[in-house]
mmCIF file of N, CA, C and O in Angstrom:
data_model
loop_
_atom_site.group_PDB
_atom_site.id
_atom_site.type_symbol
_atom_site.label_atom_id
_atom_site.label_comp_id
_atom_site.label_asym_id
_atom_site.label_seq_id
_atom_site.Cartn_x
_atom_site.Cartn_y
_atom_site.Cartn_z
ATOM 1 N N UNK M 1 14.813 67.958 -136.626
ATOM 2 C CA UNK M 1 14.854 66.695 -135.923
ATOM 3 C C UNK M 1 14.846 66.989 -134.440
ATOM 4 O O UNK M 1 15.576 67.864 -133.969
ATOM 5 N N UNK M 2 14.025 66.273 -133.708
ATOM 6 C CA UNK M 2 13.941 66.439 -132.267
ATOM 7 C C UNK M 2 13.713 65.070 -131.648
ATOM 8 O O UNK M 2 12.927 64.278 -132.161
ATOM 9 N N UNK M 3 14.387 64.803 -130.563
ATOM 10 C CA UNK M 3 14.239 63.518 -129.899
ATOM 11 C C UNK M 3 13.259 63.619 -128.750
ATOM 12 O O UNK M 3 13.230 64.613 -128.026
ATOM 13 N N UNK M 4 12.460 62.577 -128.570
ATOM 14 C CA UNK M 4 11.563 62.542 -127.414
ATOM 15 C C UNK M 4 12.187 61.759 -126.258
ATOM 16 O O UNK M 4 11.559 61.533 -125.240
ATOM 17 N N UNK M 5 13.435 61.353 -126.423
ATOM 18 C CA UNK M 5 14.170 60.635 -125.381
ATOM 19 C C UNK M 5 15.513 61.324 -125.179
ATOM 20 O O UNK M 5 16.383 61.284 -126.050
ATOM 21 N N UNK M 6 15.692 61.958 -124.025
ATOM 22 C CA UNK M 6 16.908 62.742 -123.750
ATOM 23 C C UNK M 6 18.172 61.895 -123.728
ATOM 24 O O UNK M 6 19.273 62.432 -123.816
ATOM 25 N N UNK M 7 18.040 60.567 -123.660
ATOM 26 C CA UNK M 7 19.219 59.699 -123.619
ATOM 27 C C UNK M 7 19.528 59.058 -124.978
ATOM 28 O O UNK M 7 20.468 58.294 -125.099
ATOM 29 N N UNK M 8 18.737 59.380 -125.992
ATOM 30 C CA UNK M 8 18.935 58.766 -127.315
ATOM 31 C C UNK M 8 20.175 59.326 -127.997
ATOM 32 O O UNK M 8 20.676 60.397 -127.655
ATOM 33 N N UNK M 9 20.656 58.601 -129.001
ATOM 34 C CA UNK M 9 21.806 59.075 -129.780
ATOM 35 C C UNK M 9 21.485 60.389 -130.478
ATOM 36 O O UNK M 9 22.340 61.262 -130.597
ATOM 37 N N UNK M 10 20.254 60.532 -130.946
ATOM 38 C CA UNK M 10 19.854 61.773 -131.609
ATOM 39 C C UNK M 10 19.935 62.942 -130.642
ATOM 40 O O UNK M 10 20.494 63.989 -130.970
ATOM 41 N N UNK M 11 19.388 62.767 -129.443
ATOM 42 C CA UNK M 11 19.432 63.836 -128.437
ATOM 43 C C UNK M 11 20.877 64.179 -128.073
ATOM 44 O O UNK M 11 21.228 65.359 -127.923
ATOM 45 N N UNK M 12 21.718 63.177 -127.943
ATOM 46 C CA UNK M 12 23.129 63.414 -127.624
ATOM 47 C C UNK M 12 23.827 64.165 -128.756
ATOM 48 O O UNK M 12 24.649 65.047 -128.510
ATOM 49 N N UNK M 13 23.502 63.821 -129.993
ATOM 50 C CA UNK M 13 24.110 64.496 -131.143
ATOM 51 C C UNK M 13 23.718 65.972 -131.142
ATOM 52 O O UNK M 13 24.571 66.839 -131.324
ATOM 53 N N UNK M 14 22.436 66.263 -130.937
ATOM 54 C CA UNK M 14 21.962 67.646 -130.918
ATOM 55 C C UNK M 14 22.598 68.410 -129.757
ATOM 56 O O UNK M 14 23.002 69.561 -129.915
ATOM 57 N N UNK M 15 22.716 67.768 -128.612
ATOM 58 C CA UNK M 15 23.334 68.407 -127.447
ATOM 59 C C UNK M 15 24.791 68.768 -127.728
ATOM 60 O O UNK M 15 25.250 69.850 -127.385
ATOM 61 N N UNK M 16 25.520 67.894 -128.389
ATOM 62 C CA UNK M 16 26.943 68.156 -128.633
ATOM 63 C C UNK M 16 27.191 69.087 -129.824
ATOM 64 O O UNK M 16 28.131 69.867 -129.808
ATOM 65 N N UNK M 17 26.347 69.021 -130.841
ATOM 66 C CA UNK M 17 26.580 69.783 -132.067
ATOM 67 C C UNK M 17 25.701 71.030 -132.183
ATOM 68 O O UNK M 17 26.000 71.918 -132.956
ATOM 69 N N UNK M 18 24.586 71.051 -131.479
ATOM 70 C CA UNK M 18 23.644 72.155 -131.621
ATOM 71 C C UNK M 18 22.695 71.897 -132.776
ATOM 72 O O UNK M 18 22.762 70.885 -133.460
ATOM 73 N N UNK M 19 21.803 72.832 -132.995
ATOM 74 C CA UNK M 19 20.840 72.689 -134.081
ATOM 75 C C UNK M 19 21.535 72.800 -135.426
ATOM 76 O O UNK M 19 22.533 73.506 -135.563
ATOM 77 N N UNK M 20 20.989 72.126 -136.407
ATOM 78 C CA UNK M 20 21.550 72.189 -137.745
ATOM 79 C C UNK M 20 21.151 70.973 -138.552
ATOM 80 O O UNK M 20 20.304 70.183 -138.156
ATOM 81 N N UNK M 21 21.798 70.805 -139.670
ATOM 82 C CA UNK M 21 21.530 69.693 -140.578
ATOM 83 C C UNK M 21 21.997 68.387 -139.951
ATOM 84 O O UNK M 21 23.139 68.286 -139.507
ATOM 85 N N UNK M 22 21.111 67.398 -139.900
ATOM 86 C CA UNK M 22 21.479 66.100 -139.336
ATOM 87 C C UNK M 22 22.042 65.182 -140.415
ATOM 88 O O UNK M 22 23.123 64.649 -140.276
ATOM 89 N N UNK M 23 21.291 64.990 -141.494
ATOM 90 C CA UNK M 23 21.818 64.203 -142.608
ATOM 91 C C UNK M 23 21.043 64.500 -143.882
ATOM 92 O O UNK M 23 19.981 65.093 -143.855
ATOM 93 N N UNK M 24 21.638 64.073 -144.988
ATOM 94 C CA UNK M 24 21.051 64.236 -146.310
ATOM 95 C C UNK M 24 20.675 62.842 -146.808
ATOM 96 O O UNK M 24 21.445 61.894 -146.651
ATOM 97 N N UNK M 25 19.506 62.727 -147.424
ATOM 98 C CA UNK M 25 19.052 61.447 -147.961
ATOM 99 C C UNK M 25 18.904 61.573 -149.474
ATOM 100 O O UNK M 25 18.273 62.508 -149.964
ATOM 101 N N UNK M 26 19.496 60.627 -150.187
ATOM 102 C CA UNK M 26 19.423 60.602 -151.646
ATOM 103 C C UNK M 26 18.714 59.329 -152.101
ATOM 104 O O UNK M 26 19.075 58.221 -151.678
ATOM 105 N N UNK M 27 17.714 59.486 -152.963
ATOM 106 C CA UNK M 27 17.006 58.332 -153.499
ATOM 107 C C UNK M 27 17.772 57.758 -154.684
ATOM 108 O O UNK M 27 18.221 58.500 -155.560
ATOM 109 N N UNK M 28 17.920 56.438 -154.700
ATOM 110 C CA UNK M 28 18.602 55.749 -155.799
ATOM 111 C C UNK M 28 17.689 54.644 -156.337
ATOM 112 O O UNK M 28 16.818 54.138 -155.630
ATOM 113 N N UNK M 29 17.896 54.280 -157.593
ATOM 114 C CA UNK M 29 17.104 53.214 -158.207
ATOM 115 C C UNK M 29 17.603 51.824 -157.800
ATOM 116 O O UNK M 29 16.814 50.896 -157.661
ATOM 117 N N UNK M 30 18.930 51.679 -157.645
ATOM 118 C CA UNK M 30 19.539 50.389 -157.314
ATOM 119 C C UNK M 30 20.584 50.619 -156.239
ATOM 120 O O UNK M 30 21.727 51.001 -156.534
ATOM 121 N N UNK M 31 20.225 50.398 -154.992
ATOM 122 C CA UNK M 31 21.113 50.721 -153.879
ATOM 123 C C UNK M 31 22.342 49.813 -153.850
ATOM 124 O O UNK M 31 23.429 50.266 -153.497
ATOM 125 N N UNK M 32 22.196 48.564 -154.237
ATOM 126 C CA UNK M 32 23.346 47.650 -154.256
ATOM 127 C C UNK M 32 24.381 48.151 -155.258
ATOM 128 O O UNK M 32 25.584 48.196 -154.965
ATOM 129 N N UNK M 33 23.931 48.566 -156.427
ATOM 130 C CA UNK M 33 24.832 49.101 -157.443
ATOM 131 C C UNK M 33 25.468 50.401 -156.956
ATOM 132 O O UNK M 33 26.665 50.612 -157.141
ATOM 133 N N UNK M 34 24.689 51.273 -156.333
ATOM 134 C CA UNK M 34 25.212 52.549 -155.833
ATOM 135 C C UNK M 34 26.283 52.314 -154.779
ATOM 136 O O UNK M 34 27.347 52.963 -154.798
ATOM 137 N N UNK M 35 26.057 51.388 -153.858
ATOM 138 C CA UNK M 35 27.049 51.086 -152.828
ATOM 139 C C UNK M 35 28.316 50.509 -153.440
ATOM 140 O O UNK M 35 29.431 50.867 -153.039
ATOM 141 N N UNK M 36 28.155 49.633 -154.413
ATOM 142 C CA UNK M 36 29.306 49.036 -155.086
ATOM 143 C C UNK M 36 30.134 50.105 -155.789
ATOM 144 O O UNK M 36 31.375 50.114 -155.698
ATOM 145 N N UNK M 37 29.467 51.018 -156.473
ATOM 146 C CA UNK M 37 30.172 52.093 -157.179
ATOM 147 C C UNK M 37 30.904 53.008 -156.187
ATOM 148 O O UNK M 37 32.063 53.368 -156.409
ATOM 149 N N UNK M 38 30.232 53.387 -155.112
ATOM 150 C CA UNK M 38 30.866 54.241 -154.110
ATOM 151 C C UNK M 38 32.086 53.561 -153.502
ATOM 152 O O UNK M 38 33.146 54.177 -153.345
ATOM 153 N N UNK M 39 31.944 52.277 -153.151
ATOM 154 C CA UNK M 39 33.058 51.539 -152.556
ATOM 155 C C UNK M 39 34.232 51.443 -153.534
ATOM 156 O O UNK M 39 35.387 51.619 -153.144
ATOM 157 N N UNK M 40 33.941 51.218 -154.820
ATOM 158 C CA UNK M 40 35.008 51.098 -155.815
ATOM 159 C C UNK M 40 35.756 52.418 -156.000
ATOM 160 O O UNK M 40 36.906 52.431 -156.430
ATOM 161 N N UNK M 41 35.094 53.516 -155.657
ATOM 162 C CA UNK M 41 35.721 54.832 -155.762
ATOM 163 C C UNK M 41 36.368 55.280 -154.448
ATOM 164 O O UNK M 41 36.811 56.415 -154.333
ATOM 165 N N UNK M 42 36.391 54.365 -153.458
ATOM 166 C CA UNK M 42 37.100 54.639 -152.217
ATOM 167 C C UNK M 42 36.270 55.221 -151.087
ATOM 168 O O UNK M 42 36.813 55.570 -150.038
ATOM 169 N N UNK M 43 34.957 55.318 -151.254
ATOM 170 C CA UNK M 43 34.111 55.847 -150.178
ATOM 171 C C UNK M 43 34.038 54.838 -149.038
ATOM 172 O O UNK M 43 33.961 53.630 -149.271
ATOM 173 N N UNK M 44 34.068 55.360 -147.811
ATOM 174 C CA UNK M 44 33.857 54.515 -146.636
ATOM 175 C C UNK M 44 32.354 54.422 -146.397
ATOM 176 O O UNK M 44 31.657 55.428 -146.431
ATOM 177 N N UNK M 45 31.888 53.211 -146.176
ATOM 178 C CA UNK M 45 30.459 52.981 -145.984
ATOM 179 C C UNK M 45 30.184 52.542 -144.554
ATOM 180 O O UNK M 45 30.923 51.732 -144.000
ATOM 181 N N UNK M 46 29.138 53.079 -143.964
ATOM 182 C CA UNK M 46 28.699 52.596 -142.656
ATOM 183 C C UNK M 46 27.897 51.313 -142.807
ATOM 184 O O UNK M 46 27.869 50.480 -141.908
ATOM 185 N N UNK M 47 27.233 51.169 -143.957
ATOM 186 C CA UNK M 47 26.501 49.945 -144.285
ATOM 187 C C UNK M 47 27.019 49.430 -145.617
ATOM 188 O O UNK M 47 26.813 50.054 -146.639
ATOM 189 N N UNK M 48 27.699 48.302 -145.591
ATOM 190 C CA UNK M 48 28.212 47.714 -146.835
ATOM 191 C C UNK M 48 27.091 47.033 -147.623
ATOM 192 O O UNK M 48 27.203 46.861 -148.828
ATOM 193 N N UNK M 49 26.057 46.623 -146.926
ATOM 194 C CA UNK M 49 24.861 46.063 -147.555
ATOM 195 C C UNK M 49 23.661 46.833 -147.023
ATOM 196 O O UNK M 49 23.673 47.299 -145.879
ATOM 197 N N UNK M 50 22.625 46.994 -147.827
ATOM 198 C CA UNK M 50 21.462 47.757 -147.374
ATOM 199 C C UNK M 50 20.734 47.062 -146.218
ATOM 200 O O UNK M 50 20.767 45.844 -146.102
ATOM 201 N N UNK M 51 20.086 47.882 -145.412
ATOM 202 C CA UNK M 51 19.232 47.386 -144.333
ATOM 203 C C UNK M 51 17.816 47.890 -144.599
ATOM 204 O O UNK M 51 17.602 48.783 -145.415
ATOM 205 N N UNK M 52 16.858 47.324 -143.910
ATOM 206 C CA UNK M 52 15.471 47.732 -144.087
ATOM 207 C C UNK M 52 15.209 49.015 -143.315
ATOM 208 O O UNK M 52 15.548 49.131 -142.141
ATOM 209 N N UNK M 53 14.611 49.982 -144.016
ATOM 210 C CA UNK M 53 14.287 51.265 -143.414
ATOM 211 C C UNK M 53 12.785 51.496 -143.390
ATOM 212 O O UNK M 53 11.988 50.572 -143.574
ATOM 213 N N UNK M 54 12.414 52.744 -143.202
ATOM 214 C CA UNK M 54 11.015 53.146 -143.120
ATOM 215 C C UNK M 54 10.240 52.699 -144.363
ATOM 216 O O UNK M 54 10.723 52.819 -145.485
ATOM 217 N N UNK M 55 9.059 52.172 -144.152
ATOM 218 C CA UNK M 55 8.208 51.765 -145.272
ATOM 219 C C UNK M 55 8.763 50.613 -146.082
ATOM 220 O O UNK M 55 8.471 50.465 -147.261
ATOM 221 N N UNK M 56 9.609 49.792 -145.459
ATOM 222 C CA UNK M 56 10.220 48.641 -146.135
ATOM 223 C C UNK M 56 11.218 49.047 -147.214
ATOM 224 O O UNK M 56 11.539 48.253 -148.091
ATOM 225 N N UNK M 57 11.665 50.289 -147.180
ATOM 226 C CA UNK M 57 12.682 50.724 -148.139
ATOM 227 C C UNK M 57 14.021 50.095 -147.769
ATOM 228 O O UNK M 57 14.201 49.586 -146.665
ATOM 229 N N UNK M 58 14.944 50.113 -148.715
ATOM 230 C CA UNK M 58 16.313 49.672 -148.448
ATOM 231 C C UNK M 58 17.144 50.930 -148.230
ATOM 232 O O UNK M 58 17.077 51.865 -149.047
ATOM 233 N N UNK M 59 17.939 50.950 -147.143
ATOM 234 C CA UNK M 59 18.747 52.126 -146.847
ATOM 235 C C UNK M 59 20.179 51.732 -146.518
ATOM 236 O O UNK M 59 20.454 50.584 -146.144
ATOM 237 N N UNK M 60 21.075 52.690 -146.667
ATOM 238 C CA UNK M 60 22.470 52.516 -146.276
ATOM 239 C C UNK M 60 23.063 53.907 -146.062
ATOM 240 O O UNK M 60 22.632 54.875 -146.692
ATOM 241 N N UNK M 61 24.042 53.989 -145.170
ATOM 242 C CA UNK M 61 24.684 55.261 -144.856
ATOM 243 C C UNK M 61 26.138 55.269 -145.305
ATOM 244 O O UNK M 61 26.836 54.260 -145.222
ATOM 245 N N UNK M 62 26.574 56.422 -145.770
ATOM 246 C CA UNK M 62 27.972 56.653 -146.149
ATOM 247 C C UNK M 62 28.657 57.311 -144.962
ATOM 248 O O UNK M 62 28.104 58.235 -144.348
ATOM 249 N N UNK M 63 29.848 56.881 -144.648
ATOM 250 C CA UNK M 63 30.605 57.433 -143.532
ATOM 251 C C UNK M 63 30.875 58.915 -143.777
ATOM 252 O O UNK M 63 31.346 59.287 -144.862
ATOM 253 N N UNK M 64 30.602 59.781 -142.803
ATOM 254 C CA UNK M 64 30.850 61.216 -142.974
ATOM 255 C C UNK M 64 32.304 61.560 -143.319
ATOM 256 O O UNK M 64 32.563 62.612 -143.890
ATOM 257 N N UNK M 65 33.241 60.667 -143.016
ATOM 258 C CA UNK M 65 34.639 60.907 -143.395
ATOM 259 C C UNK M 65 34.797 60.986 -144.911
ATOM 260 O O UNK M 65 35.738 61.601 -145.410
ATOM 261 N N UNK M 66 33.882 60.377 -145.642
ATOM 262 C CA UNK M 66 33.948 60.376 -147.108
ATOM 263 C C UNK M 66 33.098 61.464 -147.749
ATOM 264 O O UNK M 66 33.073 61.577 -148.973
ATOM 265 N N UNK M 67 32.384 62.241 -146.932
ATOM 266 C CA UNK M 67 31.447 63.221 -147.483
ATOM 267 C C UNK M 67 31.586 64.590 -146.811
ATOM 268 O O UNK M 67 30.582 65.252 -146.529
ATOM 269 N N UNK M 68 32.811 64.976 -146.562
ATOM 270 C CA UNK M 68 33.102 66.301 -145.986
ATOM 271 C C UNK M 68 32.362 66.546 -144.677
ATOM 272 O O UNK M 68 31.956 67.654 -144.371
ATOM 273 N N UNK M 69 32.166 65.463 -143.904
ATOM 274 C CA UNK M 69 31.562 65.597 -142.589
ATOM 275 C C UNK M 69 30.051 65.457 -142.545
ATOM 276 O O UNK M 69 29.459 65.491 -141.470
ATOM 277 N N UNK M 70 29.405 65.291 -143.691
ATOM 278 C CA UNK M 70 27.949 65.126 -143.713
ATOM 279 C C UNK M 70 27.589 63.645 -143.670
ATOM 280 O O UNK M 70 28.221 62.828 -144.336
ATOM 281 N N UNK M 71 26.557 63.318 -142.912
ATOM 282 C CA UNK M 71 26.025 61.966 -142.926
ATOM 283 C C UNK M 71 25.070 61.870 -144.110
ATOM 284 O O UNK M 71 24.118 62.642 -144.209
ATOM 285 N N UNK M 72 25.362 60.953 -145.032
ATOM 286 C CA UNK M 72 24.540 60.791 -146.239
ATOM 287 C C UNK M 72 23.897 59.414 -146.208
ATOM 288 O O UNK M 72 24.572 58.402 -145.992
ATOM 289 N N UNK M 73 22.590 59.407 -146.425
ATOM 290 C CA UNK M 73 21.814 58.174 -146.482
ATOM 291 C C UNK M 73 21.378 57.942 -147.919
ATOM 292 O O UNK M 73 20.946 58.873 -148.602
ATOM 293 N N UNK M 74 21.498 56.717 -148.369
ATOM 294 C CA UNK M 74 20.939 56.307 -149.654
ATOM 295 C C UNK M 74 19.663 55.536 -149.357
ATOM 296 O O UNK M 74 19.619 54.736 -148.418
ATOM 297 N N UNK M 75 18.630 55.757 -150.161
ATOM 298 C CA UNK M 75 17.386 55.011 -149.975
ATOM 299 C C UNK M 75 16.861 54.539 -151.324
ATOM 300 O O UNK M 75 16.871 55.280 -152.305
ATOM 301 N N UNK M 76 16.483 53.271 -151.358
ATOM 302 C CA UNK M 76 15.778 52.711 -152.509
ATOM 303 C C UNK M 76 14.370 52.385 -152.006
ATOM 304 O O UNK M 76 14.185 51.416 -151.264
ATOM 305 N N UNK M 77 13.402 53.219 -152.375
ATOM 306 C CA UNK M 77 12.042 52.997 -151.870
ATOM 307 C C UNK M 77 11.476 51.661 -152.337
ATOM 308 O O UNK M 77 11.835 51.165 -153.399
ATOM 309 N N UNK M 78 10.603 51.105 -151.532
ATOM 310 C CA UNK M 78 9.909 49.884 -151.958
ATOM 311 C C UNK M 78 8.665 50.331 -152.714
ATOM 312 O O UNK M 78 7.921 51.190 -152.261
ATOM 313 N N UNK M 79 8.499 49.807 -153.902
ATOM 314 C CA UNK M 79 7.343 50.215 -154.735
ATOM 315 C C UNK M 79 6.459 49.018 -154.950
ATOM 316 O O UNK M 79 6.845 47.956 -155.142
#
């Protein structure tokens, strides 16, 4: 991952953390169900409801506090 804007959040993250893994993305069949299950098990969610992502997919992020410090994205592709 590389930012073309030195003032972006991505550029700031790389500057503070250095090179490395930015986030993990997992494909799910039903993102609403996946979020509900994660929440019921105590996971902190950055997105309680999915938002529109690349290619009209539905996406949501899990708070890194619930995933050993990793930013995890769920994606339900639009087919």
